Each structure stands twice: as structure tokens, then as C-alpha cells.
Short mmCIF file of C-alpha atoms in Angstrom, two decimals:
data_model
loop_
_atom_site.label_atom_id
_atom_site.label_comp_id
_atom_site.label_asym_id
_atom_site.label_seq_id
_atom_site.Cartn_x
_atom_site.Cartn_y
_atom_site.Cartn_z
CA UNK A 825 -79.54 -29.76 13.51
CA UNK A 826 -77.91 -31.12 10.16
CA UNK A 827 -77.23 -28.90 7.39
CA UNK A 828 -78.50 -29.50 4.17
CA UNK A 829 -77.31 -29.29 0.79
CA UNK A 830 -79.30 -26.00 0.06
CA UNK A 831 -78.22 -24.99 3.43
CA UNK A 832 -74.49 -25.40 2.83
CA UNK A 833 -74.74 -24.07 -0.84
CA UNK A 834 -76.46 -20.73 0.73
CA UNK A 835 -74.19 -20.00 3.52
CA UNK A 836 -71.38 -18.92 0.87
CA UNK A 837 -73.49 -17.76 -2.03
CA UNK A 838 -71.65 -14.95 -3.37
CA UNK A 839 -68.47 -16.65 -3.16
CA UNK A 840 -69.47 -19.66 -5.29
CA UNK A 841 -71.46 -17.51 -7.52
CA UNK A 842 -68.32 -15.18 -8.45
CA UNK A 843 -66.76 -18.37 -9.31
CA UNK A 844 -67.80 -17.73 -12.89
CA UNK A 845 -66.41 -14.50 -13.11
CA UNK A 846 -62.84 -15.45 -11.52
CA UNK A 847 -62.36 -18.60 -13.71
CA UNK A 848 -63.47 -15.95 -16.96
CA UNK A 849 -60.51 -13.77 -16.13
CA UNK A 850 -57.90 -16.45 -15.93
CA UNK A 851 -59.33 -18.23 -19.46
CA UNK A 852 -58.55 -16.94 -22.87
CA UNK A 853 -61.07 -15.40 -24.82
CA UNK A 854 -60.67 -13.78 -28.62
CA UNK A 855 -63.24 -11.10 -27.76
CA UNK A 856 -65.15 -10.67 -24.62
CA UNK A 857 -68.11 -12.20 -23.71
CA UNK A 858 -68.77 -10.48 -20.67
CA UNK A 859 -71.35 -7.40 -20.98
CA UNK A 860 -72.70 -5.91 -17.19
CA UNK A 861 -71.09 -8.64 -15.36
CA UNK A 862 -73.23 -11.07 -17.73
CA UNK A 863 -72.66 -13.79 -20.18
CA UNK A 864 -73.54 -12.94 -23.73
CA UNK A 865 -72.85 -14.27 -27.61
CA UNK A 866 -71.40 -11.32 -29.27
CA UNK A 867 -73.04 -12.17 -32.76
CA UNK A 868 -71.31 -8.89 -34.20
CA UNK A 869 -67.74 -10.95 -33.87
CA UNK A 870 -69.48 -14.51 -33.83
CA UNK A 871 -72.31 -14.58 -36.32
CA UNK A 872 -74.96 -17.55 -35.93
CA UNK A 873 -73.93 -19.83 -38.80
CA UNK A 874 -74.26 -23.43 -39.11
CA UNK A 875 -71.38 -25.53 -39.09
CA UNK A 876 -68.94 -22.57 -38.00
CA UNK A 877 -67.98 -23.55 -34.58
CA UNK A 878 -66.61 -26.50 -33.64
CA UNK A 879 -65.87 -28.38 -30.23
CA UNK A 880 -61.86 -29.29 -29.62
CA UNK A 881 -62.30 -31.81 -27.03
CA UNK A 882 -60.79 -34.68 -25.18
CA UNK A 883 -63.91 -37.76 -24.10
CA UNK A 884 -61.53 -38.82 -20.94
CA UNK A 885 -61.69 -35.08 -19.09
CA UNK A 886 -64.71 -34.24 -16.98
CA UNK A 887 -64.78 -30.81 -18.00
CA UNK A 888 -65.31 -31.72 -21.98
CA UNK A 889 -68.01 -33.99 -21.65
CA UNK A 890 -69.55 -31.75 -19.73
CA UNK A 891 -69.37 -29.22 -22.96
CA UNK A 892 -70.39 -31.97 -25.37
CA UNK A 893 -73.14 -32.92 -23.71
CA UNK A 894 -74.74 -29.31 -23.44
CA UNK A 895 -74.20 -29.63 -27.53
CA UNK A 896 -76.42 -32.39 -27.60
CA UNK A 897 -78.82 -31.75 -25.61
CA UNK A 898 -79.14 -28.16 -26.47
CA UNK A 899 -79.53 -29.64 -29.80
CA UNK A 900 -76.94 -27.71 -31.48
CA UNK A 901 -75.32 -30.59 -33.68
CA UNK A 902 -76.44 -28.94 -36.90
CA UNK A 903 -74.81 -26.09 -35.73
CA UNK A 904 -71.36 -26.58 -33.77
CA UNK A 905 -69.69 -29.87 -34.82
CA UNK A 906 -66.98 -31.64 -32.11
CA UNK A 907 -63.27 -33.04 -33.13
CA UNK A 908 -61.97 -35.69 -30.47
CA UNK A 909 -58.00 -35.39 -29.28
CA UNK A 910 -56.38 -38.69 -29.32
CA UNK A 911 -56.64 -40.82 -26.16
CA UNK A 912 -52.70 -41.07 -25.63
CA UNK A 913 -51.04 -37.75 -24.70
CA UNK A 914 -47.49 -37.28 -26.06
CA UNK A 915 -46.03 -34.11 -24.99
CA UNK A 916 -49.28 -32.40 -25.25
CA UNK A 917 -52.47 -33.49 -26.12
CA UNK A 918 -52.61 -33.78 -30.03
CA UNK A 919 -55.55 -34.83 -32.68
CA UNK A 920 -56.14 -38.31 -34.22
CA UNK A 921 -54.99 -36.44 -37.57
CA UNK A 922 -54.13 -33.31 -38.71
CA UNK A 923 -56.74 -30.38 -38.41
CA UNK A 924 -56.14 -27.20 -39.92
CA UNK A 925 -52.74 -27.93 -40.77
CA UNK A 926 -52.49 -28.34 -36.81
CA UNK A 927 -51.33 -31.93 -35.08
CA UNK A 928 -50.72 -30.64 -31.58
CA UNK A 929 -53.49 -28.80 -29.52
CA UNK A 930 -50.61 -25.78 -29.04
CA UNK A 931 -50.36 -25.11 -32.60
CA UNK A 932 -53.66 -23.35 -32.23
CA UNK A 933 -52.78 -21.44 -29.73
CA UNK A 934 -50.64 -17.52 -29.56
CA UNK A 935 -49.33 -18.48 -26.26
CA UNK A 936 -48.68 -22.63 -25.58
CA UNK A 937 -50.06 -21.18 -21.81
CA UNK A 938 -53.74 -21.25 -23.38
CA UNK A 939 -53.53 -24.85 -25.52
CA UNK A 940 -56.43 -25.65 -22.58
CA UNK A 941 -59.08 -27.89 -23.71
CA UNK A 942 -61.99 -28.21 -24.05
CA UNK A 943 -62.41 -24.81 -26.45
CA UNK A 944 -64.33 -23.56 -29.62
CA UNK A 945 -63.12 -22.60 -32.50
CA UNK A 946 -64.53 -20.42 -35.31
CA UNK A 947 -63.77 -22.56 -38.60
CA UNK A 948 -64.46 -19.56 -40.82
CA UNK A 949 -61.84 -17.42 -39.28
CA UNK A 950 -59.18 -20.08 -37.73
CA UNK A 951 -59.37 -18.92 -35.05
CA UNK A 952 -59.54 -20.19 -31.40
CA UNK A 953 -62.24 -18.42 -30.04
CA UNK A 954 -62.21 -19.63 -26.20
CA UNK A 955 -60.97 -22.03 -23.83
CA UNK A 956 -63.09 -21.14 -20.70
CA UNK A 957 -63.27 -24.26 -19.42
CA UNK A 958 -65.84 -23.71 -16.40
CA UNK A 959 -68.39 -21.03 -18.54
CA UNK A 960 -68.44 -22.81 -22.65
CA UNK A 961 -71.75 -24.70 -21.51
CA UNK A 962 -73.20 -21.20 -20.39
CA UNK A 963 -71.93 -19.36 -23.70
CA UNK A 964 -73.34 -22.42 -25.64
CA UNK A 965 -76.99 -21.85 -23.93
CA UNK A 966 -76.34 -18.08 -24.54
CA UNK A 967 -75.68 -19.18 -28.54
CA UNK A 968 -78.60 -20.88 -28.51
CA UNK A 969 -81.19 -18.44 -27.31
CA UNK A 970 -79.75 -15.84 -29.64
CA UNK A 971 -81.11 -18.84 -32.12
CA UNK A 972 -84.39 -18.93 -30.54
CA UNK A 973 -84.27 -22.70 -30.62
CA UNK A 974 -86.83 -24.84 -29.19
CA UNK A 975 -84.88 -26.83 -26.66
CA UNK A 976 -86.13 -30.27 -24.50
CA UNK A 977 -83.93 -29.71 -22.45
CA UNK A 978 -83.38 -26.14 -20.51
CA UNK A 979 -79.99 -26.20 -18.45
CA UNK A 980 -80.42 -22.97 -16.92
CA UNK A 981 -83.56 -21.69 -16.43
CA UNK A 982 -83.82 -17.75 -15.63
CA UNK A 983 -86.28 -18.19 -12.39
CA UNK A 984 -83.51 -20.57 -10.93
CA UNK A 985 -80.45 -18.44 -12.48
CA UNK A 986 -78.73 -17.55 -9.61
CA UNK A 987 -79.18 -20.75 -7.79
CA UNK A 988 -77.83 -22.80 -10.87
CA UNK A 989 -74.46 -20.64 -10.69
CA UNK A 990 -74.42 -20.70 -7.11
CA UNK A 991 -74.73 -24.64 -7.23
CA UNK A 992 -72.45 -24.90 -10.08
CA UNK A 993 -69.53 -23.23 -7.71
CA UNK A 994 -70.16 -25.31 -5.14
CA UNK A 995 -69.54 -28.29 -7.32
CA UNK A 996 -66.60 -27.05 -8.93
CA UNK A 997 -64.89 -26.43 -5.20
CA UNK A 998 -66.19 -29.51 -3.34
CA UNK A 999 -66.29 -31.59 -5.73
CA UNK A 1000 -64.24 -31.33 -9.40
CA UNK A 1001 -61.27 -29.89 -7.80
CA UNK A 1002 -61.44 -31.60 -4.65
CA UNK A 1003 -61.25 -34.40 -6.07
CA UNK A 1004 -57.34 -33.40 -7.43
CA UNK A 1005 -56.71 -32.31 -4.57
CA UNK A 1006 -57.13 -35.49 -2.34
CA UNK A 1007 -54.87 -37.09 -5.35
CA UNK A 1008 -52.17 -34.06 -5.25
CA UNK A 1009 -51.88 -34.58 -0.91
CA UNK A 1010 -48.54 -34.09 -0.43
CA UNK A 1011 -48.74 -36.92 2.69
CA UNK A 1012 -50.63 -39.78 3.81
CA UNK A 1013 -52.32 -37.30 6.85
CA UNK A 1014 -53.18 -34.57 4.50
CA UNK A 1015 -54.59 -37.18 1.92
CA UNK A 1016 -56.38 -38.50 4.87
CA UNK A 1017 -57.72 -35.28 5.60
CA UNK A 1018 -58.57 -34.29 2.12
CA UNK A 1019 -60.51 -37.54 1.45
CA UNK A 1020 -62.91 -36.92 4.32
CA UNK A 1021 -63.63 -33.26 3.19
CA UNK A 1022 -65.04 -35.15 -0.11
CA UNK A 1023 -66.59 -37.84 2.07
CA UNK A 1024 -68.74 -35.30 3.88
CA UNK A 1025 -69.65 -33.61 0.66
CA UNK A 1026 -70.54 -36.97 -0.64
CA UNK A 1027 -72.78 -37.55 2.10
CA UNK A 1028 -74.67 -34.07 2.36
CA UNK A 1029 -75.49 -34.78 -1.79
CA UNK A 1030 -76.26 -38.30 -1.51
CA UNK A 1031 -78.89 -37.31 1.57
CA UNK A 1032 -79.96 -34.64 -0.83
CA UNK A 1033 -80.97 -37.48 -3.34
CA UNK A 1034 -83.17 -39.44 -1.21
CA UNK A 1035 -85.76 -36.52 -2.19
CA UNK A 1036 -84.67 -34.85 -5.42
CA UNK A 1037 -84.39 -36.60 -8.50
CA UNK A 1038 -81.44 -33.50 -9.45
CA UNK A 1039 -79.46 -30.97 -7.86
CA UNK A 1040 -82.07 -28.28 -7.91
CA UNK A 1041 -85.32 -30.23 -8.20
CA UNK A 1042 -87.29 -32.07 -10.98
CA UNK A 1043 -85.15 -30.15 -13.75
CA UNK A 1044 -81.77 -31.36 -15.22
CA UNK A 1045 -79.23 -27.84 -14.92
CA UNK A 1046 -75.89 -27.25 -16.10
CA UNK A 1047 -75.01 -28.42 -11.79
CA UNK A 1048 -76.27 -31.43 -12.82
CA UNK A 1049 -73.72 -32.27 -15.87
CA UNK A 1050 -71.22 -30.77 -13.40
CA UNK A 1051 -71.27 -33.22 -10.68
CA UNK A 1052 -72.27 -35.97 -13.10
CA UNK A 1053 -68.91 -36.11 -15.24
CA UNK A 1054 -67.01 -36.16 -11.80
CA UNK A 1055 -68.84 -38.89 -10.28
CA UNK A 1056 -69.08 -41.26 -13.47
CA UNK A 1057 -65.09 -41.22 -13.17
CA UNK A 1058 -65.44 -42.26 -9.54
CA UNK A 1059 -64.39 -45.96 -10.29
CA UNK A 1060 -61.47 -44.55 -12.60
CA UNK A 1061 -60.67 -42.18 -9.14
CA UNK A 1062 -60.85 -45.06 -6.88
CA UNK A 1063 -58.71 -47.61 -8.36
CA UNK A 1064 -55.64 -44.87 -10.13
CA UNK A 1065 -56.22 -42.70 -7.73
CA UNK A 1066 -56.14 -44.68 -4.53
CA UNK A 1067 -59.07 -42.23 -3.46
CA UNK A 1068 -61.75 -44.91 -1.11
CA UNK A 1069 -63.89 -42.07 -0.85
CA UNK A 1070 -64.45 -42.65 -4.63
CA UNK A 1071 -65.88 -46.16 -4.49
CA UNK A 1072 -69.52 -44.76 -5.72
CA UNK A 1073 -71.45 -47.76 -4.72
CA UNK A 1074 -70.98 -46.96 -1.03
CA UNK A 1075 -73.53 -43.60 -1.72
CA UNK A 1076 -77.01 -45.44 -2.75
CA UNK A 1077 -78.89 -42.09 -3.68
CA UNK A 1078 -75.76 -40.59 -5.79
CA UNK A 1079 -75.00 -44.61 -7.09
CA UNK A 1080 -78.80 -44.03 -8.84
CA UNK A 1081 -78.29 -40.82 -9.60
CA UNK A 1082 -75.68 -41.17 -11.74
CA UNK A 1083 -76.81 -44.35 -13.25
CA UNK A 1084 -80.06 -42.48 -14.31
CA UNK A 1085 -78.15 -39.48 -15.59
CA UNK A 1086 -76.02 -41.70 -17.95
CA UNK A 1087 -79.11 -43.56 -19.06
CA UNK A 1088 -80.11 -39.83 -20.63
CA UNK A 1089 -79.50 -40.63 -24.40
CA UNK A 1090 -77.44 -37.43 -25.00
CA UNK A 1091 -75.58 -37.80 -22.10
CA UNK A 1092 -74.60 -41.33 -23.04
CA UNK A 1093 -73.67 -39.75 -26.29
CA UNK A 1094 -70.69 -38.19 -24.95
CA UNK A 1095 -69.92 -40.47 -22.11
CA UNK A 1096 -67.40 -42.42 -24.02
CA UNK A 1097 -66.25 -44.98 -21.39
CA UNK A 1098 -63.90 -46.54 -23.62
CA UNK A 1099 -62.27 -43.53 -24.15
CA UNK A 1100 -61.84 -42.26 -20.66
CA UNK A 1101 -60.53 -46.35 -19.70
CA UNK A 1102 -57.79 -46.29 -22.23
CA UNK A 1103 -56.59 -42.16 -21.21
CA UNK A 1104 -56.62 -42.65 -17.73
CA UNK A 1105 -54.78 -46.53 -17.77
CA UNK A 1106 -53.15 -45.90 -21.18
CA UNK A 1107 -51.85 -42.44 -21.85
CA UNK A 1108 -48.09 -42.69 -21.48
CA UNK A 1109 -48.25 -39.61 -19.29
CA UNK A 1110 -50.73 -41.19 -17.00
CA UNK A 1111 -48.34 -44.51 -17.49
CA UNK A 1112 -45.51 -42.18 -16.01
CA UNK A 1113 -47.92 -40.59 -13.26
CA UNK A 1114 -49.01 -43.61 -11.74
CA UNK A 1115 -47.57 -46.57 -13.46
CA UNK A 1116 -48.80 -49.97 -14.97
CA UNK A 1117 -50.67 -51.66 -12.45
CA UNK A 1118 -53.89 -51.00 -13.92
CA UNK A 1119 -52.76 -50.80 -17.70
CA UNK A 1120 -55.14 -54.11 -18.67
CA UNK A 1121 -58.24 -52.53 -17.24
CA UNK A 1122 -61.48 -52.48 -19.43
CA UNK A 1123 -64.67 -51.33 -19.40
CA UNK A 1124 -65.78 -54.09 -18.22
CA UNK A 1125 -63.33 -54.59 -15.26
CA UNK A 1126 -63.66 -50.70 -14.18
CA UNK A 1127 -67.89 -49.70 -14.96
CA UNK A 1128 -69.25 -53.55 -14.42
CA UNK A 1129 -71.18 -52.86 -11.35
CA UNK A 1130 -72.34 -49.61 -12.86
CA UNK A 1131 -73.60 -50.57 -15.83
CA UNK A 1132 -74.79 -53.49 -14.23
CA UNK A 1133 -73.04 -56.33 -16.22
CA UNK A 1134 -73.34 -59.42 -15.00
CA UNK A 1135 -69.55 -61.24 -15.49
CA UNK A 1136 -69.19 -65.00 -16.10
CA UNK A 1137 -66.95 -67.07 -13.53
#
């Protein structure tokens, strides 16, 4: 009998749910924003003000978009702006111009060990206020029902809680970091073997697409903008990463899927294809990583297909 998705994502529930919770302990955080083993805004430190927060991220990482989007479809623009890093790294990622008297990331930072981005920062007290990568979408939705904001869009909603943040670990293990880790594979064997692990979790989602339109049914969730920011970098994975399992195309339910997804306007927003082309090819650390063999690659050249541009011969 073949396992499904739902299936799979159930038979280690608690483990992908604490997921959360373990990747909250190892970010930074100016005050806690954990209350009963629950995510909260603490509005006594963070008051709801307009304009106060702001978004330090970088369009080429999965993880970012990810954040941005949530801004934007939350519809939080009035209230938390976003400040792009500069596509090229130098010895760590730096802004396009000086902010806050601050050119590299670090500078913002107590410890250089937490210049992680993406992460928020409270404009009124210059101060970083967290860089938890995997949970600033949930603390956003948390900000924004402390707002009692009408919302279009509602990435995690509390009949479907649990199965969002189980989801959402599953993801973030089978997916975002299995995806380094086929890349990281020490040999041709364990890349071999590490490929087919993502091939199989390929599969089991793209079979789950023939009858779902998302992750957890007819609703967009937070799972959703997880797996989406991964696979839109598929053809970026495929060609600098040598990773076959990547070429997107091959998976005709997640090939759709992530096509529609982009087509969401405040998705597109944030899906900066440009800028993820020029980090990943152009970046002199990348350059160094994995050389120049791809350094002329466009937009064109790497999202064609997926956009669906038709090329003249």
C-alpha cells in the first residue's frame, strides 16, 4: 500500500512539530517570544506602531522570501517596511548603502555568530530584535492578529494549527535542508544517495498535487511559502548545484504548482528572479564555491521554461 503525503507527515508528528521550538533556541531573540510553549508578540517590549519594524533581507535566500512574502500578503506594508542586502557578498553579506550608520549585516549584531538573515529590527530602538529564521513568518501572523487586521489571506489557520507546523517541519527536513545536503555530499555515492532521498520526497508531494491545489487543501499556509521558495530555485539547484533531482519539469503536479503559486501577485512581489540569478551565478563567494561556468546566466536562460517564454532561434 503506498504512503501518502499526510501519511508520511503523521507518522513523525511530534518530531516535526518540535521543529519550531528547537530552531527558537538556537536563533537570537532580544526578548522572548515564547509564552506556554507558544508563539506570541510581546507588545509590552514591541509596541504596534507603524513603520517601526523593518525586514533585513536578502531576495536570493529561500528563507527571506519566504518572510517577505508573509509581509505582503498579511498586508503589513504600512506597518513593517523591508531593506534588501546587496546581491554580491563580500566577506559578509552587506547593504546596497549604509543603514543606521551600519554597511555590513554584522555591525548590527552583539555577537558576528547572530549577523543571520533574514531578521527584524525595531527602528525606534536600533535594535535587532530577531533573526529566527524558521518562526519570523509565525511572529509576523502573531503581530498581526494583535492588530486585528482583516487579512485575504490566512497562513495559519487555528482549526489546522497543528497540522500547518507539523507540515512546515516536514518541509524544512525533506526538503529546504535536504536540498544542502545532497549539494554538501562529501562523495559521488553519498550524493547519489542523498539525491534519491529528495527524489522520493519529490514524488510523494507531486502525487499529493494531482488532488490538492496546496499542501493542506484549498487554503494557501505558511507550508505552502515553505516548499514554494525551495522549489522556485530548483532550476538555480539543478544547473550550480549539479542536483538532477532538481530539474522541476520532470514533477508535472509540483511544475503547476509552483507556477500557480508565483502567479499569486504578492508572492511575485518578492520573488525577485533577477536577484536570486545574479547571487547565486554572481556573488564572488558563490564565484569561489562553484566557479564561472554559469556566470552569463539570465533569467531568461535559467526560468524560460517556467515562466513559459518562448526564445527566438
Amino acid at each position: 500500500m503506498t504512503t501518502t503525503l499526510l501519511q508520511k507527515v503523521q507518522q513523525k508528528a511530534e518530531d516535526y512539530q518540535k521543529v519550531r521550538f528547537v530552531k527558537a533556541q538556537s536563533a537570537y531573540y532580544r526578548t522572548s517570544f515564547l509564552q506556554d510553549d507558544h508563539f506570541i508578540w510581546p507588545e509590552e517590549s514591541y509596541p504596534l506602531e507603524k513603520n517601526r519594524y523593518l525586514l533585513i533581507w536578502l531576495p536570493a535566500c529561500p528563507r527571506a522570501q519566504r518572510v517577505a512574502a508573509t509581509i505582503d500578503l498579511l498586508g503589513l506594508t504600512d506597518w513593517i517596511e523591508k531593506i534588501e542586502l546587496a546581491p554580491h557578498r563580500e566577506k559578509v553579506w552587506h547593504f546596497k548603502e549604509r543603514f543606521e550608520d551600519a554597511y555590513y549585516l554584522d555591525e548590527l549584531f552583539a555577537e558576528k555568530k547572530d549577523a543571520i538573515q533574514p531578521c527584524l529590527y525595531d527602528k525606534k530602538r536600533g535594535e535587532i530584535v530577531t533573526n529566527d529564521q524558521y518562526n519570523l513568518s509565525t511572529l509576523l501572523l502573531q503581530f498581526c492578529r494583535k492588530l486585528e487586521k482583516p487579512t485575504t489571506r490566512n497562513l495559519h489557520p487555528e482549526e489546522i494549527k497543528s497540522q500547518v507546523d507539523q507540515m512546515n517541519g516536514f518541509i524544512f527536513k525533506h526538503v529546504n535542508v535536504q536540498i544542502y545536503r545532497a549539494r554538501n555530499a562529501k562523495s559521488p555515492e553519498d550524493k547519489t544517495e542523498e539525491e534519491a532521498k529528495l527524489v522520493q520526497t519529490f514524488q510523494l508531494l507531486d502525487e499529493h498535487l494531482a488532488y490538492y491545489s496546496f499542501l493542506l487543501g484549498v487554503t494557501l499556509t505558511d507550508a505552502d511559502l515553505r516548499l514554494f521558495a525551495s522549489l522556485l530555485r530548483c532550476p538555480i539547484y539543478y544547473k550550480q548545484f549539479a542536483l538532477n533531482c532538481c530539474q522541476l519539469n520532470s514533477y508535472k503536479n509540483l511544475w503547476r504548482y509552483t507556477q500557480e503559486i508565483y502567479k499569486i501577485p504578492d508572492i511575485q512581489k518578492t520573488a525577485k528572479l533577477e536577484q536570486i540569478v545574479e547571487t547565486h551565478y554572481r556573488s564572488p563567494h558563490n564565484l569561489e564555491k562553484f566557479g564561472s561556468f554559469y556566470q552569463n546566466e539570465t533569467v531568461e536562460s535559467t526560468y524560460g521554461d517556467f515562466l513559459e517564454i518562448k526564445r527566438e532561434y
